[in-house]
mmCIF file of C-alpha atoms and ligand atoms in Angstrom:
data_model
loop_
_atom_site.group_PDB
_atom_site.id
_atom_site.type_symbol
_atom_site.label_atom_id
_atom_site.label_comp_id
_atom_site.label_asym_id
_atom_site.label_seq_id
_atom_site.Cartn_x
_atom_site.Cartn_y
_atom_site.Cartn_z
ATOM 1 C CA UNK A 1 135.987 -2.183 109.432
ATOM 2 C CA UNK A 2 139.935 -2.669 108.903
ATOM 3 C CA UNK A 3 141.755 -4.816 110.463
ATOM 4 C CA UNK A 4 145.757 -5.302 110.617
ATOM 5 C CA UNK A 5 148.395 -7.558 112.119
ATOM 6 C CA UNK A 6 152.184 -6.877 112.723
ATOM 7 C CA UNK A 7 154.192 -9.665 114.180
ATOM 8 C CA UNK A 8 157.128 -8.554 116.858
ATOM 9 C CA UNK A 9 161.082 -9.127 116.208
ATOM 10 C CA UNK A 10 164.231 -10.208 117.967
ATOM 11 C CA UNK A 11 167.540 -8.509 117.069
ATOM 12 C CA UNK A 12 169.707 -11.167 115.516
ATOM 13 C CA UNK A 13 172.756 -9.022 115.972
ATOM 14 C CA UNK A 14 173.370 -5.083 116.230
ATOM 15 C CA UNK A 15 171.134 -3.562 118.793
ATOM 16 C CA UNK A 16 172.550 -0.002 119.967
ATOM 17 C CA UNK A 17 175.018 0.122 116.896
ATOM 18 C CA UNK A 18 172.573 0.189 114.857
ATOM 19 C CA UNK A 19 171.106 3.166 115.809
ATOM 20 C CA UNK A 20 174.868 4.766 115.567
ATOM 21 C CA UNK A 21 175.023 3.823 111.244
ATOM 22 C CA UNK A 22 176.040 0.039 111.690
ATOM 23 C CA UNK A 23 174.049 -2.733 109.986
ATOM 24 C CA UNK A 24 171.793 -5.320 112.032
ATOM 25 C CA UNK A 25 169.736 -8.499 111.471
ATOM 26 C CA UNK A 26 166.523 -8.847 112.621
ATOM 27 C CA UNK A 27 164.313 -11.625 112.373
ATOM 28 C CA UNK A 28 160.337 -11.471 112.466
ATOM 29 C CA UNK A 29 158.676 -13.252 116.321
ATOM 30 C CA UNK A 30 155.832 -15.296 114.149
ATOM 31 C CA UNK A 31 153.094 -16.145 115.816
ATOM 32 C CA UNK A 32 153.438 -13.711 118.556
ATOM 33 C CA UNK A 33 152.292 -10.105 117.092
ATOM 34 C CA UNK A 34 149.638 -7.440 117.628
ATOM 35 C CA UNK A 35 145.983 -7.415 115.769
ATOM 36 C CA UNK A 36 144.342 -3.746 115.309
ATOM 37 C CA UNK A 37 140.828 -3.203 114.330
ATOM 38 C CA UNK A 38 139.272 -0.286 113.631
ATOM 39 C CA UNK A 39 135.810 0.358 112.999
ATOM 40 C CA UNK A 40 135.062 3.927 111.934
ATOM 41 C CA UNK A 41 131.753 4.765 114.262
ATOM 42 C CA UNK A 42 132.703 6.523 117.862
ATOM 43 C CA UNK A 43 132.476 3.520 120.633
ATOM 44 C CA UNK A 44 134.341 2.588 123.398
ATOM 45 C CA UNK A 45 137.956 0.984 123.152
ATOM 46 C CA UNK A 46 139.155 -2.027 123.530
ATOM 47 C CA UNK A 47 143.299 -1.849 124.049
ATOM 48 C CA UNK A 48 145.553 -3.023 126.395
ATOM 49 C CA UNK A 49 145.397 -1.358 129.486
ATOM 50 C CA UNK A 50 147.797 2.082 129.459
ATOM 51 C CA UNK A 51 147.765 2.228 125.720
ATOM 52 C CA UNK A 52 145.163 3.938 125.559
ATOM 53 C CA UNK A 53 147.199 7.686 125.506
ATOM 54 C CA UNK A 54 149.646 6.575 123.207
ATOM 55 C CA UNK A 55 147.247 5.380 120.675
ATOM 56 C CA UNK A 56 145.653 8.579 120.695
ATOM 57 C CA UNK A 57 148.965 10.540 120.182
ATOM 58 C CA UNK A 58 149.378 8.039 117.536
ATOM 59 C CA UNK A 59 146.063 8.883 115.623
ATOM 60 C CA UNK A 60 146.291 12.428 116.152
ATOM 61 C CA UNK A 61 150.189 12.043 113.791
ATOM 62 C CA UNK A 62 147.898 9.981 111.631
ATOM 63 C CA UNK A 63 145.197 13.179 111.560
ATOM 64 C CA UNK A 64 142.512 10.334 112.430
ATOM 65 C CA UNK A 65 140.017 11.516 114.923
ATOM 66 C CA UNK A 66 139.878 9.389 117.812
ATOM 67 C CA UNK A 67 136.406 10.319 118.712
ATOM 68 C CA UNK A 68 135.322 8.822 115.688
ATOM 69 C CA UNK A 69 136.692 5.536 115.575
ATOM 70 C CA UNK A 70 136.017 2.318 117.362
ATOM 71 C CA UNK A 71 139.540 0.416 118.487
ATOM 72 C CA UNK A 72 140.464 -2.650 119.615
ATOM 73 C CA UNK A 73 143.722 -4.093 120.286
ATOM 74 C CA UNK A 74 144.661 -7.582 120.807
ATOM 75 C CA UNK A 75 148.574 -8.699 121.820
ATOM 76 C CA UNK A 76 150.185 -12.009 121.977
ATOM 77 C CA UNK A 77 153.136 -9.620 122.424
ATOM 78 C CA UNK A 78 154.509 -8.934 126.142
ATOM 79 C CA UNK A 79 154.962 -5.555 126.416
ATOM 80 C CA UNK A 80 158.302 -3.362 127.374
ATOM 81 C CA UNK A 81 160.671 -7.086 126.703
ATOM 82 C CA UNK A 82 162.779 -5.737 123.703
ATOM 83 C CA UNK A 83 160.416 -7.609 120.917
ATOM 84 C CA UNK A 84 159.291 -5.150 118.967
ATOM 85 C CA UNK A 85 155.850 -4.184 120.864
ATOM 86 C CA UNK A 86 155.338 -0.551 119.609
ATOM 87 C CA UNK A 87 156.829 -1.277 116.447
ATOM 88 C CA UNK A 88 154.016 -4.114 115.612
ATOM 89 C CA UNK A 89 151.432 -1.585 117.480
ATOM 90 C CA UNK A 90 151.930 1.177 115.157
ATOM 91 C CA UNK A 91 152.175 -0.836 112.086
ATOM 92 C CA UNK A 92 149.057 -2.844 112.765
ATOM 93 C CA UNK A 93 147.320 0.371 113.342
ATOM 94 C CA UNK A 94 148.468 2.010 110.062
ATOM 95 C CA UNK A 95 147.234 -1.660 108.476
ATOM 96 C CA UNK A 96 143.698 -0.967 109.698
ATOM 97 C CA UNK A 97 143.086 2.615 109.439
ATOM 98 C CA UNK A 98 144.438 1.666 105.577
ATOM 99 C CA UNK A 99 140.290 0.581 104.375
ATOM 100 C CA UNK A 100 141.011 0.334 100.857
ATOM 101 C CA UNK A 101 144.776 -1.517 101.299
ATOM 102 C CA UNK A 102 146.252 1.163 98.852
ATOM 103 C CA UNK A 103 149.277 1.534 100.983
ATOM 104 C CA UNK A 104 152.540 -0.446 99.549
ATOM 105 C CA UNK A 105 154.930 -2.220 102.213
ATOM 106 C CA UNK A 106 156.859 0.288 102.342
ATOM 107 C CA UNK A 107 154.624 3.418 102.730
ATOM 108 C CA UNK A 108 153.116 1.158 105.737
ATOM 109 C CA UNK A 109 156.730 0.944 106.767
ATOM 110 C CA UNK A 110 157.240 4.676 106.623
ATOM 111 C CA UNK A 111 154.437 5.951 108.406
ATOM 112 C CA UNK A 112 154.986 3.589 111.076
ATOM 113 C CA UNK A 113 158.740 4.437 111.348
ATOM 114 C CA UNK A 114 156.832 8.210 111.826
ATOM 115 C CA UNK A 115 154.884 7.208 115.042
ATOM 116 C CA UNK A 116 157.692 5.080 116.208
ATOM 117 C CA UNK A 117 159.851 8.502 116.039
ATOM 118 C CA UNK A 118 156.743 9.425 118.776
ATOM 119 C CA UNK A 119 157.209 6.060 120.968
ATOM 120 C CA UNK A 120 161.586 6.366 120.935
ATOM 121 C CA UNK A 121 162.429 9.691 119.844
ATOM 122 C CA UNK A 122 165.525 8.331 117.371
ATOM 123 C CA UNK A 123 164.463 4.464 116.265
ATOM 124 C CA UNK A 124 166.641 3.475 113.987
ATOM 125 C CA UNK A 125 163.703 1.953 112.010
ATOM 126 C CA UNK A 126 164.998 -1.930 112.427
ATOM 127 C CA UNK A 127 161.674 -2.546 114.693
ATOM 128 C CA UNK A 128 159.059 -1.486 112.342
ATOM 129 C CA UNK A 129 161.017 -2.348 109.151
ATOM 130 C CA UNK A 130 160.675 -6.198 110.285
ATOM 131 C CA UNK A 131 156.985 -5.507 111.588
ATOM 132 C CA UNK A 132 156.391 -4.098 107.907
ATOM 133 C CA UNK A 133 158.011 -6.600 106.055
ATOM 134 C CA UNK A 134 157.562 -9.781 108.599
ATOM 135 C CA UNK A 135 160.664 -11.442 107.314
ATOM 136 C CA UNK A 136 163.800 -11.263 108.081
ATOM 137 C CA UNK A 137 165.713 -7.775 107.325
ATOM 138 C CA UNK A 138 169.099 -6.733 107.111
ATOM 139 C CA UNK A 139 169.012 -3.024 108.001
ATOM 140 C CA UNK A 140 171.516 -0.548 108.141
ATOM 141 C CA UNK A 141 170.053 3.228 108.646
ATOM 142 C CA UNK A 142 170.557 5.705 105.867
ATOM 143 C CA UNK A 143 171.148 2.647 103.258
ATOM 144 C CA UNK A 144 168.250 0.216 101.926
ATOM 145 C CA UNK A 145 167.281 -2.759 104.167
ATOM 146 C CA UNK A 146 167.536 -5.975 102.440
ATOM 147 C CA UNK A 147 164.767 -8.565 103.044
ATOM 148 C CA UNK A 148 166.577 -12.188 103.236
ATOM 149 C CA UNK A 149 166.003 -14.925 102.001
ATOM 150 C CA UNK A 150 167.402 -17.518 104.667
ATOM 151 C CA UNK A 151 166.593 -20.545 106.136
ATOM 152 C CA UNK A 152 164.131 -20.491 108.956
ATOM 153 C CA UNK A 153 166.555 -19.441 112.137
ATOM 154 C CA UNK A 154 164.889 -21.436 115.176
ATOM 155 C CA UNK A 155 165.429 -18.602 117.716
ATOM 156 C CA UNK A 156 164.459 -19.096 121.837
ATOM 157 C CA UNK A 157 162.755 -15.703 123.766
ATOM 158 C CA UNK A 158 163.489 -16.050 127.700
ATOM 159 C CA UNK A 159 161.943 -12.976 129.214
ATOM 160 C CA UNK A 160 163.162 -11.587 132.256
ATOM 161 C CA UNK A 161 161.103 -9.791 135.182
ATOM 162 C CA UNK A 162 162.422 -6.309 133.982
ATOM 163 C CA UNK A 163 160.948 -4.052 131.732
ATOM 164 C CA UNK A 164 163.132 -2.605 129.214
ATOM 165 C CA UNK A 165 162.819 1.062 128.074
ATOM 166 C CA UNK A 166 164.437 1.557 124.879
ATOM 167 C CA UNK A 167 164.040 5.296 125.308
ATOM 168 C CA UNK A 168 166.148 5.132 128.430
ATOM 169 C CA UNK A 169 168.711 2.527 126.759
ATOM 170 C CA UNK A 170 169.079 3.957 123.684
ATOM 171 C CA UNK A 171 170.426 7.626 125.247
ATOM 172 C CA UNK A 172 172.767 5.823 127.515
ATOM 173 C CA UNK A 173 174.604 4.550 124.607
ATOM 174 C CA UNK A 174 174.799 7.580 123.095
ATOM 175 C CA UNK A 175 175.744 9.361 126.166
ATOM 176 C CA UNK A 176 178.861 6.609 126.021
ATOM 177 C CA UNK A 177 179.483 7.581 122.592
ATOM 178 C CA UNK A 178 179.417 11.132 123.054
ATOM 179 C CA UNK A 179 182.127 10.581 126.302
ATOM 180 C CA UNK A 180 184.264 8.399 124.541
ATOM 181 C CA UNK A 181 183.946 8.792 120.535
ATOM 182 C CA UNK A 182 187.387 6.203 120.372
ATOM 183 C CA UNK A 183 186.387 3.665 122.538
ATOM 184 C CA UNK A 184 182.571 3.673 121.017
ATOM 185 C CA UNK A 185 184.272 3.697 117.613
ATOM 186 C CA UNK A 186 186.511 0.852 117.785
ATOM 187 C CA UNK A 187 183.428 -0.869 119.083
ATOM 188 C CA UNK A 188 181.502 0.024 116.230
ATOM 189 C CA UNK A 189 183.595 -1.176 114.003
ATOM 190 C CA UNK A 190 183.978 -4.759 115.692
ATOM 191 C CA UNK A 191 180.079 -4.576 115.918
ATOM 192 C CA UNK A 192 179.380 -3.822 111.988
ATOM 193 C CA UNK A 193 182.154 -7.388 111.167
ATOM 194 C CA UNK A 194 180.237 -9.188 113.508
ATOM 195 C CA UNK A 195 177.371 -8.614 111.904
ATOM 196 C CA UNK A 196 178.958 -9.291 108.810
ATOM 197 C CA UNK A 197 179.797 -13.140 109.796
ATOM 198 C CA UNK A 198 176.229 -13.688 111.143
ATOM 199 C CA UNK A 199 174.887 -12.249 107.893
ATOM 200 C CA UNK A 200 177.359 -15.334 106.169
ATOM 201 C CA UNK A 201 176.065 -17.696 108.655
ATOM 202 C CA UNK A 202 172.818 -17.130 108.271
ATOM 203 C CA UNK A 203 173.115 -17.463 104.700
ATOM 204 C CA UNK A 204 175.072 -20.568 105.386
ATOM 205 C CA UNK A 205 172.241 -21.811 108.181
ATOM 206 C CA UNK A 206 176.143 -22.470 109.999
ATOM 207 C CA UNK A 207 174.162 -22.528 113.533
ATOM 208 C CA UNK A 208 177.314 -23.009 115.291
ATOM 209 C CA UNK A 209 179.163 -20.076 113.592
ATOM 210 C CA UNK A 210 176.027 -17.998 114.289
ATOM 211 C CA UNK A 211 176.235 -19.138 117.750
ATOM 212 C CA UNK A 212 179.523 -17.988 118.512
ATOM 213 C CA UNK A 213 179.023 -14.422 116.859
ATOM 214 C CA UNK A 214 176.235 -13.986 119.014
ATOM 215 C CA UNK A 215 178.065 -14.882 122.293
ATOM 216 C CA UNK A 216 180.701 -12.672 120.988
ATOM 217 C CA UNK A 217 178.095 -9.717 120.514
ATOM 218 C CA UNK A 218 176.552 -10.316 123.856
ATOM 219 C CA UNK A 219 180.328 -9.137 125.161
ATOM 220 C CA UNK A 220 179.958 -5.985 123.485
ATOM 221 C CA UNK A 221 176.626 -5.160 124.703
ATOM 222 C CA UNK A 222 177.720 -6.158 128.157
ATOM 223 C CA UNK A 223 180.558 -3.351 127.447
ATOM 224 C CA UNK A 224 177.798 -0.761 126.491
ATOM 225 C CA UNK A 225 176.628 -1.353 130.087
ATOM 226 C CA UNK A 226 172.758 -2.183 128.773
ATOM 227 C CA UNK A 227 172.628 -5.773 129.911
ATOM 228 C CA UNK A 228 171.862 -7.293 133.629
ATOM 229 C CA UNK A 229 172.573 -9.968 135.557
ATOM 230 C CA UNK A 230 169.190 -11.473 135.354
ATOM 231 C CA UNK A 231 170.295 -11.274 131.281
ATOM 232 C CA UNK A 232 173.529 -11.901 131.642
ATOM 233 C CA UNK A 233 172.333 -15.325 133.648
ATOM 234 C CA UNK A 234 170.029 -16.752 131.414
ATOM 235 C CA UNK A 235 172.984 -15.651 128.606
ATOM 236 C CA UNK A 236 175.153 -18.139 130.396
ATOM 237 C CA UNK A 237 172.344 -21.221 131.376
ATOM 238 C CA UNK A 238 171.842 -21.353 127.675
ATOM 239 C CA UNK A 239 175.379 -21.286 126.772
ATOM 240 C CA UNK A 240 176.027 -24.029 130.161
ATOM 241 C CA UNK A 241 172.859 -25.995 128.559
ATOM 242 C CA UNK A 242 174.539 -26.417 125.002
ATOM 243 C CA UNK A 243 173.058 -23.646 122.805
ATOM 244 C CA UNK A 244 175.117 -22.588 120.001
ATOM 245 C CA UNK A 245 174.799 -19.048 121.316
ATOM 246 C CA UNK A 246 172.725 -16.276 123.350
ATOM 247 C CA UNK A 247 172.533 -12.800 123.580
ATOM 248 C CA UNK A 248 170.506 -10.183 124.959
ATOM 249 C CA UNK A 249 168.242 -8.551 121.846
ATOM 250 C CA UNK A 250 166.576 -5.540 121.499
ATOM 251 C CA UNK A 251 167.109 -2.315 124.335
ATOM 252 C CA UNK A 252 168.264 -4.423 127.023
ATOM 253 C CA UNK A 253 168.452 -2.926 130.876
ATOM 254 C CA UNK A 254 165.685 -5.751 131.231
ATOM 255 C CA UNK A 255 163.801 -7.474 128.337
ATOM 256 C CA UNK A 256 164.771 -10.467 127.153
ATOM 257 C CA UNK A 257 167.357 -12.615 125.699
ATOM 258 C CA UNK A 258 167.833 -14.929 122.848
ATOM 259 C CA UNK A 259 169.638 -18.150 121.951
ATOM 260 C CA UNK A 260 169.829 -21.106 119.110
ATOM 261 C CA UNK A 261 170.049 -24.504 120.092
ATOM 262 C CA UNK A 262 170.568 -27.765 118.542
ATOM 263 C CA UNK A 263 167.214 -29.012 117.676
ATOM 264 C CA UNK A 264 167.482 -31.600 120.439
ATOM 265 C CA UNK A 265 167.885 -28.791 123.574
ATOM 266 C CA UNK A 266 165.109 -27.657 124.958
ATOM 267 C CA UNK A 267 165.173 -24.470 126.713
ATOM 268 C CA UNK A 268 162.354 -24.350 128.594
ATOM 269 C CA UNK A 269 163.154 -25.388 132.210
ATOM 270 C CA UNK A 270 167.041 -24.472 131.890
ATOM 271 C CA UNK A 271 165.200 -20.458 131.908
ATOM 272 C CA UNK A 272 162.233 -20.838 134.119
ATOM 273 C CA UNK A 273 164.741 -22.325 136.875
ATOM 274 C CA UNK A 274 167.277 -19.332 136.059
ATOM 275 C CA UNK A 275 164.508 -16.667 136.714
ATOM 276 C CA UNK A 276 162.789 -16.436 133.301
ATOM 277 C CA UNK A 277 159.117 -15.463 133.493
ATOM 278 C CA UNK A 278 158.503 -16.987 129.734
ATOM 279 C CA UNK A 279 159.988 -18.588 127.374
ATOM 280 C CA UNK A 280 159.076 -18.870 123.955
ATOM 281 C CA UNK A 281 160.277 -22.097 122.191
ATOM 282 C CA UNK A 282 160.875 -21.505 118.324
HETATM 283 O O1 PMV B 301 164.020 -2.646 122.623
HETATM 284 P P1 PMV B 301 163.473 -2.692 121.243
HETATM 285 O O2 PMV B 301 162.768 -3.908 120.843
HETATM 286 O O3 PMV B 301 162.674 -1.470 120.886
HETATM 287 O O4 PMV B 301 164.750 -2.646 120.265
HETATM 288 C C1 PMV B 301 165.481 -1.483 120.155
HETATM 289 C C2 PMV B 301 166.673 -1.673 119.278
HETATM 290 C C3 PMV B 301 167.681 -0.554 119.436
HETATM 291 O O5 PMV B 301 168.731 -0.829 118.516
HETATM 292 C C4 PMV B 301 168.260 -0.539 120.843
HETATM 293 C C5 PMV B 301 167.072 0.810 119.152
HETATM 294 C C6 PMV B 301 166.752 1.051 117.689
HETATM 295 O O6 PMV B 301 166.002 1.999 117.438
HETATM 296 O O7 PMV B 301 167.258 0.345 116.811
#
């Protein structure tokens, strides 16, 4: 039997531009992650309900033969919300079908960043590089990501009613960039110093700094037209409430959105009574 566990991610800073050659920060959702077992005898499956396709496109990529294994899938992970769902899914899998653990970090990284290729067509490989590593990653495609060593970042998850599809976000930024190469450009290139200062303020644990960059970043999502107003409101209610910052994270067109707080703030009914449907406290 092999079992594996991924946890899922928010997106400090650099959704979107990320996937266009600019850096990001991503920090691992602890405590909230996927478990995969597998048990090689044929049986019935135990997975989330509609997963059950995708999991078999994923073991056929993995030349595993579904027939012959015994799954089961547990998620403290909603689903479709920006936090990393098929990221952790694909690495937990690649965990468990791994009996003998002779796969390093980073070969688990790869071949999930294979199956993720399956799930999003062109990840950029933030999701499952976090999910691999479960710590916090600076990533930048086409360079090496950088595992940091920062102070814990105390990060709240309010989840809207919308269901995000990355897919769907990620090729409406690129149609944008295709339409207008100078606009997207000069965005790019605020995006990759933005990231820049929260990398410093991480570093730094200078909440307030890191506050403000993410505010800032939210503005330039909102320009890529992938946040809502249900995001955009619970952006604000945090901000109104006293956080430091908040932004959307991950795809965005639905999902969810982040923010840091002074330890004293407590998020909870500020987002239920703007329309969350969770919240997860840090
Ligand atoms: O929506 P999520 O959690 O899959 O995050 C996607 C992050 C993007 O930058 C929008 C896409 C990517 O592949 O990096």
């Amino acid at each position: 039997m092999g079992r594996g566990q991924a946890p899922g991610k928010v997106i400090l800073v650099g959704e979107h531009f990320v996937v266009h050659g600019a850096p990001a920060i991503a920090l691992p959702l602890l405590g909230r992650g996927i478990e995969v077992v597998v048990e090689r005898v044929s049986g019935p499956w135990d997975v989330l309900p509609g997963t059950e396709a995708h999991l078999r496109r994923l073991l056929i990529a993995l030349e595993e033969d579904a027939e012959a294994l015994r799954l089961s899938v547990r998620s403290e992970l909603p689903i479709g919300a920006g936090l990393g769902g098929s990221a952790a899914l694909a690495v937990a899998l690649v965990k468990a079908l791994d009996d003998s653990g002779a796969l390093t970090t980073a070969e688990v990284r790869e071949c999930a960043h294979r199956l993720e290729k399956l799930a999003h067509g062109t990840p950029s490989g933030i999701d499952d590089t976090v999910a691999a590593y479960g710590r916090p990653v600076w990533f930048q495609r086409e360079s090496r990501s950088e595992v940091l060593e920062v102070e814990p970042c105390r990060v709240w998850v309010g989840l809207t009613a919308q269901r995000t599809s990355t897919r769907e976000a990620v090729a409406h930024v690129r149609g944008l960039s295709e339409a207008r190469p100078r606009w997207f450009g000069e965005r790019l290139a605020e995006a990759t110093v933005q990231v820049e200062h929260a990398l410093q303020a991480l570093r730094d644990a200078d909440w307030s700094t890191l506050g403000r960059v993410m505010a800032a970043h939210h503005g330039l999502l909102q320009s890529l037209e992938v946040s809502t107003a249900a995001l955009d409101t619970l952006v604000q209610s945090a901000l109104d409430a006293g956080a430091f910052g908040a932004k959307l994270t991950g795809g965005g067109l639905g999902g969810a959105a982040i923010a840091i707080c002074p330890p004293e703030i407590d998020l909870t009914d500020v987002w239920l009574s703007a329309g969350a449907t969770e919240v997860i406290a840090p």
